Amino acid sequence: MEKSLRENVEVKRATYGDKTVLRHLLELYNYDFSEFNNADVDEHGLFGYSYLDHYWVQENRHPFLIRVAGKHAGFALVKEKVQEGRLSAFFMAEFFVMRKYRGQGISDVAACSLFALHPGDWTISETGNNQPAQRFWRKVIDRYTGGNFEEIQADGWDGVIQTFTSESRSPIAEYEVGD
């Protein structure tokens, strides 16, 4: 991917006015994810996302839109896990980049931008049957941390979990993406 295109990846916090766009992108995400979770649409032809409203009323939830050259390309939903009154880790609740923008390093830049925006401990999990997501997150986290991450399988979770610590830095200037 050309550097100029990487510089056109923008990750911005979604405002309440962006909620409809985010809801529509969630439908595309859920459509893609139905391959792995076997979900069906409801009687209105929608998958829905029951936690969307929480991202505007709970302080520990952060919605983001991903844009490329000014065009909507995806979103991320980040949660802060708080234990005993303090932040214990950031959690990537949902992450989606439209198919048109995949395989170009855009997802890498967006993910690393989110890590840099939220320095601290991170947890990312993928379902056991979602091999593409597992490959993506292993690759991005490995490159971002220089291999300094842990992957575990937790009781009660059919999949893998990566844990690592991020730093506040410029992900585009310091992170070389690759496919």
mmCIF file of C-alpha atoms in Angstrom:
data_model
loop_
_atom_site.group_PDB
_atom_site.id
_atom_site.type_symbol
_atom_site.label_atom_id
_atom_site.label_comp_id
_atom_site.label_asym_id
_atom_site.label_seq_id
_atom_site.Cartn_x
_atom_site.Cartn_y
_atom_site.Cartn_z
ATOM 1 C CA MET A 1 0.000 0.000 0.000
ATOM 2 C CA GLU A 2 1.327 3.441 -0.861
ATOM 3 C CA LYS A 3 2.295 5.613 2.067
ATOM 4 C CA SER A 4 -0.020 8.397 0.872
ATOM 5 C CA LEU A 5 -3.026 6.080 1.198
ATOM 6 C CA ARG A 6 -1.922 5.020 4.700
ATOM 7 C CA GLU A 7 -1.829 8.664 5.678
ATOM 8 C CA ASN A 8 -5.443 8.961 4.530
ATOM 9 C CA VAL A 9 -6.673 6.422 7.106
ATOM 10 C CA GLU A 10 -8.576 8.288 9.784
ATOM 11 C CA VAL A 11 -9.853 6.812 13.028
ATOM 12 C CA LYS A 12 -12.189 9.216 14.786
ATOM 13 C CA ARG A 13 -14.481 8.922 17.733
ATOM 14 C CA ALA A 14 -18.060 8.513 16.519
ATOM 15 C CA THR A 15 -20.441 11.205 17.696
ATOM 16 C CA TYR A 16 -24.089 10.703 18.455
ATOM 17 C CA GLY A 17 -24.768 12.128 14.978
ATOM 18 C CA ASP A 18 -22.717 9.247 13.521
ATOM 19 C CA LYS A 19 -24.883 6.623 15.228
ATOM 20 C CA THR A 20 -26.957 5.839 12.110
ATOM 21 C CA VAL A 21 -23.816 5.337 10.003
ATOM 22 C CA LEU A 22 -22.398 3.080 12.688
ATOM 23 C CA ARG A 23 -25.656 1.107 12.873
ATOM 24 C CA HIS A 24 -25.530 0.541 9.093
ATOM 25 C CA LEU A 25 -21.883 -0.540 9.210
ATOM 26 C CA LEU A 26 -22.782 -2.929 12.048
ATOM 27 C CA GLU A 27 -25.249 -4.629 9.701
ATOM 28 C CA LEU A 28 -22.447 -5.234 7.181
ATOM 29 C CA TYR A 29 -20.211 -6.510 9.975
ATOM 30 C CA ASN A 30 -22.902 -8.844 11.285
ATOM 31 C CA TYR A 31 -23.562 -10.111 7.763
ATOM 32 C CA ASP A 32 -19.862 -10.980 7.380
ATOM 33 C CA PHE A 33 -19.698 -12.462 10.883
ATOM 34 C CA SER A 34 -22.786 -14.640 10.340
ATOM 35 C CA GLU A 35 -20.444 -17.025 8.504
ATOM 36 C CA PHE A 36 -18.855 -17.752 11.898
ATOM 37 C CA ASN A 37 -21.715 -17.357 14.395
ATOM 38 C CA ASN A 38 -24.551 -18.692 12.202
ATOM 39 C CA ALA A 39 -26.778 -15.693 13.067
ATOM 40 C CA ASP A 40 -30.006 -14.927 11.202
ATOM 41 C CA VAL A 41 -31.696 -11.624 10.532
ATOM 42 C CA ASP A 42 -34.836 -10.701 12.445
ATOM 43 C CA GLU A 43 -38.355 -10.288 11.023
ATOM 44 C CA HIS A 44 -37.314 -6.864 9.649
ATOM 45 C CA GLY A 45 -34.324 -8.287 7.792
ATOM 46 C CA LEU A 46 -31.792 -6.864 10.266
ATOM 47 C CA PHE A 47 -29.193 -8.428 12.499
ATOM 48 C CA GLY A 48 -29.202 -5.580 15.001
ATOM 49 C CA TYR A 49 -26.706 -4.905 17.765
ATOM 50 C CA SER A 50 -28.157 -4.746 21.240
ATOM 51 C CA TYR A 51 -25.246 -2.798 22.792
ATOM 52 C CA LEU A 52 -25.053 0.112 20.340
ATOM 53 C CA ASP A 53 -26.909 2.609 22.556
ATOM 54 C CA HIS A 54 -24.550 1.764 25.430
ATOM 55 C CA TYR A 55 -21.708 3.447 23.537
ATOM 56 C CA TRP A 56 -23.303 6.848 24.121
ATOM 57 C CA VAL A 57 -24.416 6.404 27.719
ATOM 58 C CA GLN A 58 -21.624 4.386 29.360
ATOM 59 C CA GLU A 59 -18.304 6.131 29.917
ATOM 60 C CA ASN A 60 -16.292 2.930 29.515
ATOM 61 C CA ARG A 61 -17.399 2.385 25.893
ATOM 62 C CA HIS A 62 -15.836 4.149 22.912
ATOM 63 C CA PRO A 63 -17.246 4.037 19.348
ATOM 64 C CA PHE A 64 -14.963 4.862 16.416
ATOM 65 C CA LEU A 65 -15.428 5.270 12.683
ATOM 66 C CA ILE A 66 -12.683 4.346 10.236
ATOM 67 C CA ARG A 67 -12.436 6.441 7.077
ATOM 68 C CA VAL A 68 -10.124 6.233 4.075
ATOM 69 C CA ALA A 69 -9.669 9.360 1.961
ATOM 70 C CA GLY A 70 -12.880 10.731 3.475
ATOM 71 C CA LYS A 71 -14.994 7.611 2.784
ATOM 72 C CA HIS A 72 -16.504 5.355 5.439
ATOM 73 C CA ALA A 73 -14.454 2.168 5.584
ATOM 74 C CA GLY A 74 -15.348 0.563 8.912
ATOM 75 C CA PHE A 75 -15.638 0.986 12.656
ATOM 76 C CA ALA A 76 -14.326 -0.171 16.003
ATOM 77 C CA LEU A 77 -16.036 -0.514 19.359
ATOM 78 C CA VAL A 78 -13.652 -0.365 22.299
ATOM 79 C CA LYS A 79 -14.567 -1.073 25.916
ATOM 80 C CA GLU A 80 -12.649 -0.298 29.058
ATOM 81 C CA LYS A 81 -12.750 -3.101 31.571
ATOM 82 C CA VAL A 82 -12.825 -1.642 35.048
ATOM 83 C CA GLN A 83 -12.127 -3.760 38.128
ATOM 84 C CA GLU A 84 -12.098 -2.511 41.698
ATOM 85 C CA GLY A 85 -12.716 1.051 40.513
ATOM 86 C CA ARG A 86 -9.731 1.252 38.164
ATOM 87 C CA LEU A 87 -9.016 0.534 34.524
ATOM 88 C CA SER A 88 -7.748 -3.000 34.092
ATOM 89 C CA ALA A 89 -7.654 -3.307 30.292
ATOM 90 C CA PHE A 90 -9.035 -2.135 26.980
ATOM 91 C CA PHE A 91 -11.063 -4.675 25.039
ATOM 92 C CA MET A 92 -11.759 -4.651 21.298
ATOM 93 C CA ALA A 93 -15.481 -5.450 21.388
ATOM 94 C CA GLU A 94 -15.949 -5.210 17.608
ATOM 95 C CA PHE A 95 -13.659 -4.287 14.709
ATOM 96 C CA PHE A 96 -14.696 -4.107 11.070
ATOM 97 C CA VAL A 97 -13.211 -2.908 7.805
ATOM 98 C CA MET A 98 -15.265 -3.264 4.620
ATOM 99 C CA ARG A 99 -14.071 -5.870 2.126
ATOM 100 C CA LYS A 100 -13.128 -3.195 -0.418
ATOM 101 C CA TYR A 101 -10.443 -1.927 1.973
ATOM 102 C CA ARG A 102 -9.074 -5.249 3.217
ATOM 103 C CA GLY A 103 -5.652 -6.591 2.274
ATOM 104 C CA GLN A 104 -4.221 -3.094 1.808
ATOM 105 C CA GLY A 105 -2.860 -2.442 5.287
ATOM 106 C CA ILE A 106 -5.758 -0.149 6.164
ATOM 107 C CA SER A 107 -6.983 -2.455 8.922
ATOM 108 C CA ASP A 108 -3.447 -2.592 10.332
ATOM 109 C CA VAL A 109 -3.180 1.203 10.509
ATOM 110 C CA ALA A 110 -6.662 1.533 12.014
ATOM 111 C CA ALA A 111 -5.979 -1.086 14.693
ATOM 112 C CA CYS A 112 -2.624 0.444 15.620
ATOM 113 C CA SER A 113 -4.199 3.897 15.759
ATOM 114 C CA LEU A 114 -6.695 2.566 18.305
ATOM 115 C CA PHE A 115 -3.886 1.003 20.367
ATOM 116 C CA ALA A 116 -2.024 4.331 20.380
ATOM 117 C CA LEU A 117 -5.173 6.283 21.308
ATOM 118 C CA HIS A 118 -5.648 4.033 24.340
ATOM 119 C CA PRO A 119 -2.255 3.274 25.852
ATOM 120 C CA GLY A 120 -2.295 0.497 28.417
ATOM 121 C CA ASP A 121 -3.219 -3.152 28.693
ATOM 122 C CA TRP A 122 -5.288 -4.642 25.875
ATOM 123 C CA THR A 123 -7.286 -7.824 25.364
ATOM 124 C CA ILE A 124 -8.442 -8.996 21.941
ATOM 125 C CA SER A 125 -10.345 -12.221 21.386
ATOM 126 C CA GLU A 126 -11.451 -14.194 18.343
ATOM 127 C CA THR A 127 -13.829 -17.120 18.078
ATOM 128 C CA GLY A 128 -12.256 -20.493 17.403
ATOM 129 C CA ASN A 129 -13.732 -20.865 13.932
ATOM 130 C CA ASN A 130 -12.780 -17.364 12.732
ATOM 131 C CA GLN A 131 -9.338 -18.219 11.387
ATOM 132 C CA PRO A 132 -9.034 -15.033 9.262
ATOM 133 C CA ALA A 133 -9.505 -12.846 12.367
ATOM 134 C CA GLN A 134 -7.000 -14.919 14.322
ATOM 135 C CA ARG A 135 -4.370 -14.522 11.572
ATOM 136 C CA PHE A 136 -5.045 -10.776 11.297
ATOM 137 C CA TRP A 137 -4.816 -10.023 15.016
ATOM 138 C CA ARG A 138 -1.737 -12.205 15.551
ATOM 139 C CA LYS A 139 0.041 -10.422 12.691
ATOM 140 C CA VAL A 140 -0.936 -6.886 13.735
ATOM 141 C CA ILE A 141 -0.274 -7.369 17.435
ATOM 142 C CA ASP A 142 3.043 -9.113 16.731
ATOM 143 C CA ARG A 143 4.217 -6.229 14.542
ATOM 144 C CA TYR A 144 2.886 -3.545 16.865
ATOM 145 C CA THR A 145 4.484 -5.039 19.996
ATOM 146 C CA GLY A 146 7.600 -6.508 18.408
ATOM 147 C CA GLY A 147 6.384 -9.946 19.486
ATOM 148 C CA ASN A 148 5.765 -8.882 23.082
ATOM 149 C CA PHE A 149 2.276 -10.325 23.567
ATOM 150 C CA GLU A 150 0.676 -13.398 25.033
ATOM 151 C CA GLU A 151 -1.943 -15.652 23.474
ATOM 152 C CA ILE A 152 -4.104 -17.768 25.724
ATOM 153 C CA GLN A 153 -7.166 -19.964 25.604
ATOM 154 C CA ALA A 154 -9.497 -19.170 28.491
ATOM 155 C CA ASP A 155 -11.952 -21.519 30.126
ATOM 156 C CA GLY A 156 -15.448 -20.905 28.801
ATOM 157 C CA TRP A 157 -14.267 -19.201 25.594
ATOM 158 C CA ASP A 158 -14.169 -21.118 22.311
ATOM 159 C CA GLY A 159 -11.342 -19.198 20.741
ATOM 160 C CA VAL A 160 -8.077 -17.407 21.445
ATOM 161 C CA ILE A 161 -7.234 -14.266 23.381
ATOM 162 C CA GLN A 162 -4.241 -11.985 22.878
ATOM 163 C CA THR A 163 -3.037 -9.697 25.676
ATOM 164 C CA PHE A 164 -0.439 -6.948 25.359
ATOM 165 C CA THR A 165 0.419 -3.423 26.430
ATOM 166 C CA SER A 166 0.268 -0.497 24.006
ATOM 167 C CA GLU A 167 2.094 2.795 24.104
ATOM 168 C CA SER A 168 1.024 6.240 22.995
ATOM 169 C CA ARG A 169 2.797 6.795 19.671
ATOM 170 C CA SER A 170 2.163 7.663 16.064
ATOM 171 C CA PRO A 171 1.116 4.361 14.482
ATOM 172 C CA ILE A 172 1.556 5.551 10.905
ATOM 173 C CA ALA A 173 5.004 7.064 11.350
ATOM 174 C CA GLU A 174 6.425 4.245 13.458
ATOM 175 C CA TYR A 175 4.554 1.207 12.196
ATOM 176 C CA GLU A 176 5.283 -0.363 8.843
ATOM 177 C CA VAL A 177 2.226 -2.180 7.547
ATOM 178 C CA GLY A 178 2.254 -5.226 5.372
ATOM 179 C CA ASP A 179 -0.232 -7.624 3.874
#
